[in-house]
Short mmCIF file of C-alpha atoms and ligand atoms in Angstrom, two decimals:
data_model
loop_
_atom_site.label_atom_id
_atom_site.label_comp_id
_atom_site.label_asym_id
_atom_site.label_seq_id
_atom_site.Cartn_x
_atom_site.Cartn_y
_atom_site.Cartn_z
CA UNK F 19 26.63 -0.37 4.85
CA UNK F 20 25.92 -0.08 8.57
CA UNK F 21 21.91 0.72 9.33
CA UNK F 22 21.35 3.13 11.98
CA UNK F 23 17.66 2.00 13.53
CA UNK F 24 16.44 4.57 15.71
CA UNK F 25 13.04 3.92 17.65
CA UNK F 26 10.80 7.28 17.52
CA UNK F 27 9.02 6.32 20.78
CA UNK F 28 12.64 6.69 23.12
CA UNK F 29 14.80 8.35 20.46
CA UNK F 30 12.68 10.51 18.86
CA UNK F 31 15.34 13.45 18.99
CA UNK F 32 18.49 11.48 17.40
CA UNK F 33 16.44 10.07 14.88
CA UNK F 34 15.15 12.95 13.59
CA UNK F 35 18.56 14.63 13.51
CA UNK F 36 19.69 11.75 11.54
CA UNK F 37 17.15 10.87 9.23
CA UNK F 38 17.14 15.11 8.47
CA UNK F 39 20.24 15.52 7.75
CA UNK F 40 20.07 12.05 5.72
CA UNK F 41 17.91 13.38 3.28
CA UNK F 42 19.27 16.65 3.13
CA UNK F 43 22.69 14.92 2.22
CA UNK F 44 21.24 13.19 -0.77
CA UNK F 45 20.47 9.86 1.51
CA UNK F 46 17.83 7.63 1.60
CA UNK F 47 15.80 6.80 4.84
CA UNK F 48 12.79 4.86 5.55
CA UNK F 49 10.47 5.75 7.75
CA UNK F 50 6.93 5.44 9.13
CA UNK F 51 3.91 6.63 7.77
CA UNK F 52 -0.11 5.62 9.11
CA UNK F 53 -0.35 3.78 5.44
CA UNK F 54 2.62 1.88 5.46
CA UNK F 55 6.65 2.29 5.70
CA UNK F 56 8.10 4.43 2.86
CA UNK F 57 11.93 4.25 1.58
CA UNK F 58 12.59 8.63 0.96
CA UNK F 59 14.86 10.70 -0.32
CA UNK F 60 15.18 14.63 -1.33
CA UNK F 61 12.83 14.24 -4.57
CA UNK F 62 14.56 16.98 -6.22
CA UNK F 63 17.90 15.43 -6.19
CA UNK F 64 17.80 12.83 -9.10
CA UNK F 65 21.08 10.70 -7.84
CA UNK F 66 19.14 9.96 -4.38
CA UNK F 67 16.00 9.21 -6.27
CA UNK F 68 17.80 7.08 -8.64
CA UNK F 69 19.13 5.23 -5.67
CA UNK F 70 15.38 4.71 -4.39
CA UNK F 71 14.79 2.51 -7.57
CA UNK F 72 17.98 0.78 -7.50
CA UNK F 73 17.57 0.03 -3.68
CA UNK F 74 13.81 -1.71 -4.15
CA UNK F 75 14.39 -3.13 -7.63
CA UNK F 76 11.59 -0.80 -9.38
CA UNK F 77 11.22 -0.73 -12.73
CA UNK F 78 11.82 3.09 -14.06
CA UNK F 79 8.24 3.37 -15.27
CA UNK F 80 7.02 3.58 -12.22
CA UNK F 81 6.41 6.75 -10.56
CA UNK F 82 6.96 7.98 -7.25
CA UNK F 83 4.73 9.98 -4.61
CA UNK F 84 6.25 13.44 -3.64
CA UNK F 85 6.02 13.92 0.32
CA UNK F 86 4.61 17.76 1.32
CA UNK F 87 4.67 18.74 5.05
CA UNK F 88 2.36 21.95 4.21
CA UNK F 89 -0.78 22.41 2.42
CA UNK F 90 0.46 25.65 0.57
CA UNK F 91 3.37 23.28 -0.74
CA UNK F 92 0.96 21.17 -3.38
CA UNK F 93 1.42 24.50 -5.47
CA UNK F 94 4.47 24.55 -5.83
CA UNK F 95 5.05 20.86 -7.13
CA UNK F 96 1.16 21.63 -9.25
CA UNK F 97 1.16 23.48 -12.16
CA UNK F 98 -2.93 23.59 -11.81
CA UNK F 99 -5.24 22.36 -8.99
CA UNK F 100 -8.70 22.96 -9.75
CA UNK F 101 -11.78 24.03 -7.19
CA UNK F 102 -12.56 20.41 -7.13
CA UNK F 103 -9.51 19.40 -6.47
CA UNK F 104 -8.90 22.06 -3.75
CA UNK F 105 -11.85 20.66 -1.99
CA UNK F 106 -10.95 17.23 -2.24
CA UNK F 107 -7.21 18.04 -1.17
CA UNK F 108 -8.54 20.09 2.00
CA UNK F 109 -10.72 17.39 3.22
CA UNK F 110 -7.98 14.43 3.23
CA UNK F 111 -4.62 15.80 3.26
CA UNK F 112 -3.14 15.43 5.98
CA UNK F 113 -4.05 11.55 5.91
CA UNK F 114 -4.07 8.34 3.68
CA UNK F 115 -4.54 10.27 0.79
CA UNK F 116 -2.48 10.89 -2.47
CA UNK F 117 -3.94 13.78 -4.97
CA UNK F 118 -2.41 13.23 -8.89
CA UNK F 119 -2.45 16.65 -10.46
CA UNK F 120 -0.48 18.22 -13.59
CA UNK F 121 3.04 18.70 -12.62
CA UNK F 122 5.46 21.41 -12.87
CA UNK F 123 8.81 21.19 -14.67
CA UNK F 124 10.99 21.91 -11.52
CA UNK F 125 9.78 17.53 -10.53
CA UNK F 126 12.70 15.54 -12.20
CA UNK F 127 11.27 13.04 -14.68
CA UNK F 128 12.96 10.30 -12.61
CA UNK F 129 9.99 11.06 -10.15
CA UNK F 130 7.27 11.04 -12.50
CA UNK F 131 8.71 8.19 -14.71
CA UNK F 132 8.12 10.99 -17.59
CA UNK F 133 4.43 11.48 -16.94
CA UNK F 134 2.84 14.70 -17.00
CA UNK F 135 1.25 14.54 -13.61
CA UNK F 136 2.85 14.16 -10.36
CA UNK F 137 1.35 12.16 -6.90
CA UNK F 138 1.58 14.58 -3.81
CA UNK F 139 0.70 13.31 -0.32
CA UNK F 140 0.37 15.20 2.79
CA UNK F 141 0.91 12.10 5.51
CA UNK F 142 -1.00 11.93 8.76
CA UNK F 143 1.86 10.57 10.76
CA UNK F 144 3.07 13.73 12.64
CA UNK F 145 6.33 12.21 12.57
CA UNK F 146 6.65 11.67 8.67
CA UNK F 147 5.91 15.70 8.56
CA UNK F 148 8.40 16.43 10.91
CA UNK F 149 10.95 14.39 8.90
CA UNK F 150 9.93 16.53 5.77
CA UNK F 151 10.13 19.89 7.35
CA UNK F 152 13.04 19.27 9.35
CA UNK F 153 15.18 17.86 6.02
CA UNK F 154 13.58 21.39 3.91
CA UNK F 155 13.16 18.77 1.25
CA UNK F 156 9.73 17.37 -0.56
CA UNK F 157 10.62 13.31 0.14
CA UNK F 158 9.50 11.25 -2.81
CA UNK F 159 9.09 7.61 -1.40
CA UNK F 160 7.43 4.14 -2.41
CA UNK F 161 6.84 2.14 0.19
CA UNK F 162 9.53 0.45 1.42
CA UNK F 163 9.63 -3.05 0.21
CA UNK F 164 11.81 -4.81 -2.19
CA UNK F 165 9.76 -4.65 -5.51
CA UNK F 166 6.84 -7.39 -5.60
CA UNK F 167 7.02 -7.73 -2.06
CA UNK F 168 3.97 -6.90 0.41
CA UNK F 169 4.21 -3.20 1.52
CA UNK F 170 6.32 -3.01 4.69
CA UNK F 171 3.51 -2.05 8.24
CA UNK F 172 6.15 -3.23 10.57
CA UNK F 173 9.33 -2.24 11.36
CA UNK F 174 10.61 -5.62 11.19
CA UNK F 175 9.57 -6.35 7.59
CA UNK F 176 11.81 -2.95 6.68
CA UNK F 177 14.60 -4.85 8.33
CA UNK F 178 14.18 -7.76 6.61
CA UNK F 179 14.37 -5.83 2.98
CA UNK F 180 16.67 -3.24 3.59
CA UNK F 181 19.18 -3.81 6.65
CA UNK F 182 22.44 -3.02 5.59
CA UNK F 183 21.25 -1.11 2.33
CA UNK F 184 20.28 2.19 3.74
CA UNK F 185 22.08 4.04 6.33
CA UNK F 186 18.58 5.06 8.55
CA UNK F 187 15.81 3.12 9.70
CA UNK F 188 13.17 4.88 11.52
CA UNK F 189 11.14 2.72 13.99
CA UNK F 190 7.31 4.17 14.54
CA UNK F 191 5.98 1.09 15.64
CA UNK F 192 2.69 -0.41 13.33
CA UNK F 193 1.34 1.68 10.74
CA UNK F 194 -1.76 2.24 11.37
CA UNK F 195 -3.66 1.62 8.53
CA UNK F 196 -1.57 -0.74 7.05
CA UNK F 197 -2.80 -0.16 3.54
CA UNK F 198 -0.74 1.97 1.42
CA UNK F 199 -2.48 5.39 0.44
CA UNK F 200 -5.65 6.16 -2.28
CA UNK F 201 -4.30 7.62 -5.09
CA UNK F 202 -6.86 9.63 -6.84
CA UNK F 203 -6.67 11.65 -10.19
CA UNK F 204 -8.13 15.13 -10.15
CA UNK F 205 -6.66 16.64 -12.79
CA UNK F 206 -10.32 15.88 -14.48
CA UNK F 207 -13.81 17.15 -13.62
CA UNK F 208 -14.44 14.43 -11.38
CA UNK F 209 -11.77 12.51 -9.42
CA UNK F 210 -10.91 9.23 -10.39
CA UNK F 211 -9.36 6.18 -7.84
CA UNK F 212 -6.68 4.46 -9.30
CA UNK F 213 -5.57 2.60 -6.19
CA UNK F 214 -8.24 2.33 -3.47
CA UNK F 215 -7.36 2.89 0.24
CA UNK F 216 -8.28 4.82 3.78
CA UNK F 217 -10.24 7.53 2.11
CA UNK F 218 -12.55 5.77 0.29
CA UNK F 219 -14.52 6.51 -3.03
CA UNK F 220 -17.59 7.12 -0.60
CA UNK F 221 -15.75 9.86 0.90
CA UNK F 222 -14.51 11.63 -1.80
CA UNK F 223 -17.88 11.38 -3.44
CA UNK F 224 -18.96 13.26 -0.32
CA UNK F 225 -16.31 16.13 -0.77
CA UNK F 226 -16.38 16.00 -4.44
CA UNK F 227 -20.44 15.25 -5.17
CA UNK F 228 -19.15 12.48 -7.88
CA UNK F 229 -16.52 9.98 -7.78
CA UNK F 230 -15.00 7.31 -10.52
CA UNK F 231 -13.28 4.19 -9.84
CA UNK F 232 -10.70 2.51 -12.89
CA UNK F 233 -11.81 -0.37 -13.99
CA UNK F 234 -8.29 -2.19 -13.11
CA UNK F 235 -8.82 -1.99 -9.50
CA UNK F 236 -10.98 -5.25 -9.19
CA UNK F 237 -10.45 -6.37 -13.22
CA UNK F 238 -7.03 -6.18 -13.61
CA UNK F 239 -5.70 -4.86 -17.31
CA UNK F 240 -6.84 -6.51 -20.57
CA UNK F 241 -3.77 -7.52 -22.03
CA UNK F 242 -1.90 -4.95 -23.72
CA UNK F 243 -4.12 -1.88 -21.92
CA UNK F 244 -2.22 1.35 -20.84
CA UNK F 245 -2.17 1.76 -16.75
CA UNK F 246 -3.49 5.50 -16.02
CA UNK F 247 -0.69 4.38 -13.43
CA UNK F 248 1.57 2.50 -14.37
CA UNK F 249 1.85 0.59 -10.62
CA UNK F 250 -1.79 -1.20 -11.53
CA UNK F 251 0.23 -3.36 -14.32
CA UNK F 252 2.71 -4.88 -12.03
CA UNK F 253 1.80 -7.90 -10.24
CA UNK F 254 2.02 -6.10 -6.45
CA UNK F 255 1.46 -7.99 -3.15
CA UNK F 256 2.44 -11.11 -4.12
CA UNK F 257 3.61 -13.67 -1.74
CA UNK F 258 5.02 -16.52 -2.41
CA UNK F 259 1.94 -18.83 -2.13
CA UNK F 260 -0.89 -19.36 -4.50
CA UNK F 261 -3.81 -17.51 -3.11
CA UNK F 262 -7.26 -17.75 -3.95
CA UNK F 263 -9.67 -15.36 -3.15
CA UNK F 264 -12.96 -17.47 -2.64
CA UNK F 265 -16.48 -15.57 -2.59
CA UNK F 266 -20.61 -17.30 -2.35
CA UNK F 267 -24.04 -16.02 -1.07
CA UNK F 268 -23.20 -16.64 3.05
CA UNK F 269 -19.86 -16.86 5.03
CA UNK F 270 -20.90 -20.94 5.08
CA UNK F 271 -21.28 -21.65 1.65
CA UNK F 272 -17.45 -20.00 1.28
CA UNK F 273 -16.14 -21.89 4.35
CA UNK F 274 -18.06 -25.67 2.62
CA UNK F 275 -15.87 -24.70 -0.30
CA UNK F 276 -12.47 -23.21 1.23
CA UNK F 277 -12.60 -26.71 3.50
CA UNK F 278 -13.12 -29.04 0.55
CA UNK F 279 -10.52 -26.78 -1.63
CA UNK F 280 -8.32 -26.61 1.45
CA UNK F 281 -8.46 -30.43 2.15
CA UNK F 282 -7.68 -31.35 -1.55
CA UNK F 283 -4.62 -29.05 -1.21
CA UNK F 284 -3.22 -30.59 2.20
CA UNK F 285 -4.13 -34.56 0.39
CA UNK F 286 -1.25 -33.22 -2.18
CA UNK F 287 1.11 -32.61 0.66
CA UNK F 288 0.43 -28.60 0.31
CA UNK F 289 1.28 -26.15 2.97
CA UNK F 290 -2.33 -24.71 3.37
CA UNK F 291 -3.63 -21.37 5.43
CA UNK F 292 -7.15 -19.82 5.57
CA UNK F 293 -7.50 -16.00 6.19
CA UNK F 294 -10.49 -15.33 7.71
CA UNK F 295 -12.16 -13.24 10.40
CA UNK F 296 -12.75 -13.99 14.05
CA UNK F 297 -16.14 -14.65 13.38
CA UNK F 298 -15.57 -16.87 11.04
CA UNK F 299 -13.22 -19.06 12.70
CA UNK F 300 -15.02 -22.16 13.86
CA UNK F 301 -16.68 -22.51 10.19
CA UNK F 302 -13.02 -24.11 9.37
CA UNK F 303 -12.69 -26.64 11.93
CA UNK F 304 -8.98 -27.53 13.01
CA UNK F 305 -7.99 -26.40 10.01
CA UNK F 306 -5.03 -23.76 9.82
CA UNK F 307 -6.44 -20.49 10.25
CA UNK F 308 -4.69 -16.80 10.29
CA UNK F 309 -7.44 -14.23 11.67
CA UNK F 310 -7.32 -11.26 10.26
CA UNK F 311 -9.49 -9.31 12.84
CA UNK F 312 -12.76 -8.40 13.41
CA UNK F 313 -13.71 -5.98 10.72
CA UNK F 314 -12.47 -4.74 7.64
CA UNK F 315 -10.37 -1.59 9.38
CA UNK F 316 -8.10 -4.58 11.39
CA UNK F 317 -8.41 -6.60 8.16
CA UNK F 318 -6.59 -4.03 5.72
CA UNK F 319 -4.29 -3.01 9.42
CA UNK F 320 -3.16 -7.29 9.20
CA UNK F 321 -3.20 -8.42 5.62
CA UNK F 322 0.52 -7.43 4.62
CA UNK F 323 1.96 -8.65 8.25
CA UNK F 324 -0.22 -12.13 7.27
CA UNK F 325 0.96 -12.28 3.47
CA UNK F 326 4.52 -12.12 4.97
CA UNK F 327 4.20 -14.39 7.85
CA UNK F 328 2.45 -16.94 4.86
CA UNK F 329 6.01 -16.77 3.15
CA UNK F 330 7.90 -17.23 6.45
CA UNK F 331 5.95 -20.46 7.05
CA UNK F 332 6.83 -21.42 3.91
CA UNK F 333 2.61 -21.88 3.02
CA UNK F 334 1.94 -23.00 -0.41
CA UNK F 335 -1.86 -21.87 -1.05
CA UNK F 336 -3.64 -19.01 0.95
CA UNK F 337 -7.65 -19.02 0.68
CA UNK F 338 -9.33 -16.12 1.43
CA UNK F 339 -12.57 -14.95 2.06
CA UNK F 340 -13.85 -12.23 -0.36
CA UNK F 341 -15.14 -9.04 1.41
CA UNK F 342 -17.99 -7.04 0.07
CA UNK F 343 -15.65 -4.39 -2.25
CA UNK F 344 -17.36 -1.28 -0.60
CA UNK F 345 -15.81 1.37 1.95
CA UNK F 346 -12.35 -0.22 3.25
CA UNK F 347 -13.56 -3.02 1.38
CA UNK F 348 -12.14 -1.86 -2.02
CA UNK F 349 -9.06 -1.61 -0.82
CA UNK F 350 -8.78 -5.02 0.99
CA UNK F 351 -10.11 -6.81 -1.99
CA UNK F 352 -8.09 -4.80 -4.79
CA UNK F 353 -5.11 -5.77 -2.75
CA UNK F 354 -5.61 -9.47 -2.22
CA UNK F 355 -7.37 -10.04 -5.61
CA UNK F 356 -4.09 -8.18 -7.54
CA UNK F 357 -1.99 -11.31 -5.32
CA UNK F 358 -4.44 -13.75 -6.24
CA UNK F 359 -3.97 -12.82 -10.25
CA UNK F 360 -7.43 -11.14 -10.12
CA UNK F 361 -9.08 -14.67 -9.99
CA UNK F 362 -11.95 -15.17 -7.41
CA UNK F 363 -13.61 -18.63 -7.34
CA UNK F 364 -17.13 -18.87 -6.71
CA UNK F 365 -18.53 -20.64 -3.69
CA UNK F 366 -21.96 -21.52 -5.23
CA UNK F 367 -19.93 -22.93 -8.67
CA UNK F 368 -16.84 -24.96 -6.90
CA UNK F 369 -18.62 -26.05 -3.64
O1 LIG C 413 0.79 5.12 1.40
C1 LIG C 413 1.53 5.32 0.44
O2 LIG C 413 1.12 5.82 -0.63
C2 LIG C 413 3.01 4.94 0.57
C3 LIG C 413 3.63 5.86 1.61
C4 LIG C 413 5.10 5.62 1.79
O3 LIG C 413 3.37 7.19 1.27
N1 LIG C 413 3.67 5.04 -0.68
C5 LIG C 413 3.44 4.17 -1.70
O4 LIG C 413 4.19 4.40 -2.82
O5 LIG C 413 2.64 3.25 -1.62
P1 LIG C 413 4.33 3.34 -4.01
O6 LIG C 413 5.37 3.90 -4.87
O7 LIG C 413 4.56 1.99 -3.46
O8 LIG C 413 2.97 3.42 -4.76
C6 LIG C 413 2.64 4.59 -5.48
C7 LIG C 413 1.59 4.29 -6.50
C8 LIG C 413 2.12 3.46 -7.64
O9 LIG C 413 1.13 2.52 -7.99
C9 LIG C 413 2.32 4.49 -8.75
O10 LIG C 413 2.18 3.93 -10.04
C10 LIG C 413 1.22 5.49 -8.44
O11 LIG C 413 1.14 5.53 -7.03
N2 LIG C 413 1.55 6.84 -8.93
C11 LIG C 413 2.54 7.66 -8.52
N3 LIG C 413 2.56 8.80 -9.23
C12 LIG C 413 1.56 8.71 -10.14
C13 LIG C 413 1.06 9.56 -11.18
N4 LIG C 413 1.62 10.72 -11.45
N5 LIG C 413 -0.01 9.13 -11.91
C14 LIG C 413 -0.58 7.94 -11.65
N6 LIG C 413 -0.16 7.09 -10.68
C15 LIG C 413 0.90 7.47 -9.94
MG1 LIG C 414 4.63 0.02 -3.38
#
């Protein structure tokens, strides 16, 4: 299949037109969100949806998010959105924000994957609403990565996945958050986080006046546990290295450790890498270092573009240094810790 790539900053128009009447058609596109890239297509046409699953490799218990350009539109995909939830919905949709409610029968079970409760997100990206409104569909899209593979912030890593697999590629430049979306259950009395990200649990606490976070979001799930969804159970974000998250009291206690872990590694002829801040940079010597920013907002913004650089260099073990799991934090951690097999070594114990 030839792969039309249009670039929204000179070509806005034609892409649009495309990537429209794409979806409309029954087609899939991916395109650019703030969170990440998603792979869409007309979420009430269960042939295109099916095709989203067979594209990416994802297993059919796995549910998609349904793509709204309009607040007024949750209703119609909702069979019941409480005041909480109205409140919560107001204050972060449009943005990196994805509200689970009950669902209505007209969403195709394909979408849900059968649940009774359907993921509806309102993106930031003016251009991801355009796409909606201009197709007169509701877009249910993943992000677009091959299953198991880091979500997709450039348009590059979309090429790499899906190039000649889809017949529209949308190019928005970097996403800006780079961290796919929170994905928050209020279809209770107080909302729940399954999947941590922009909006944090600190602001929907503020909205809300209470907020829950599950348990699998930095524990994993015992063994043999139901997902309250069902993307928590698979092993997401994995690269092709061994990474091991490393925390201790004081940046230097983790770096003493990470070096000596590091150095063991490279003695066994092991590609080796160190994430780690700008800050933090000279702690490691000449060591090989990736820097992942200067705070946690260009952290989450670089950690998918660094877990799939990792893989092109063909590194063996990543370290990384564990962030306090707070704010943005949550969401950095919950994604590297889910890569690192929710393992984190302990400076204070190993160094
Ligand atoms: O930022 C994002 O959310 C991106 C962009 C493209 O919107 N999309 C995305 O989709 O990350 P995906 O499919 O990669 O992740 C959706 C997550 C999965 O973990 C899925 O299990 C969960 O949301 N999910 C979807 N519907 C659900 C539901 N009804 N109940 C519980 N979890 C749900
Ligand atoms: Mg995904």
């Amino acid at each position: 299949m030839e792969t039309k790539i249009f670039d929204l900053a000179t070509e806005y128009e034609a892409g649009m037109q495309e990537a429209a009447r794409e979806i409309s058609s029954g087609g899939l596109v991916v395109f650019p969100t703030e969170t990440v890239y998603g792979i869409g297509a007309d979420a009430m046409n269960p042939a295109a949806v099916a095709e989203i699953f067979a594209v990416k490799g994802r297993p059919s218990d796995n549910p998609l998010i349904v793509h709204i350009c309009e607040p007024g539109q949750a209703g119609e995909l909702a069979r019941e959105i409480s005041p909480m939830a109205r409140r919560v919905m107001e204050a972060f949709m449009p943005g990196p924000f994805t509200a689970v409610l009950k669902c209505r029968d007209c969403v195709p079970a394909c979408v849900t994957a059968g649940l009774d409760s359907v993921g509806i997100r309102m993106p930031g990206a003016a251009h991801a609403r355009e796409l909606i409104r201009r197709s007169g569909k509701f877009i249910a899209a993943p992000s677009a990565n091959l299953s198991g593979k880091p979500s997709p912030t450039r348009v590059q890593h979309v090429i790499d996945d899906f190039a000649g697999k889809v017949p529209v590629i949308l190019n928005g430049g970097e996403a800006a958050v780079g961290l796919e979306s929170t994905v928050c259950d209020l279809t209770g009395d107080i909302p729940l986080v399954l999947r941590p990200g922009g909006v944090t649990p600190e602001m929907i606490r503020d909205a809300a006046g209470d907020v829950r976070v599950a348990r699998a979001v930095l524990e994993g799930l015992p063994e043999g546990a139901k997902a309250a969804s069902p993307g928590m159970k698979y092993k997401h974000y994995a690269p092709r290295a061994r990474v091991v998250v490393v925390d201790g009291e004081s940046a230097k206690a983790i770096a003493i450790c990470v070096n000596s872990m590091y150095d063991r590694e490279v003695n066994k002829g092991k590609n080796s890498l160190i994430f780690c801040t700008d800050e933090h940079r000279p702690l490691y010597g000449g060591r090989r270092t990736y820097s992942l920013g200067r705070d946690l907002g260009e952290e989450a913004h670089r950690l998918f573009d660094a877990l799939r650089q990792a893989d092109k260099d063909r590194t063996d073990t990543i370290f990384f240094e564990a962030v306090e799991p707070r704010g943005m934090g949550l969401a950095v951690m919950n994604r590297i810790i889910r890569a690192a097999g929710f393992q984190i070594v302990h400076a204070a114990e190993e160094g």
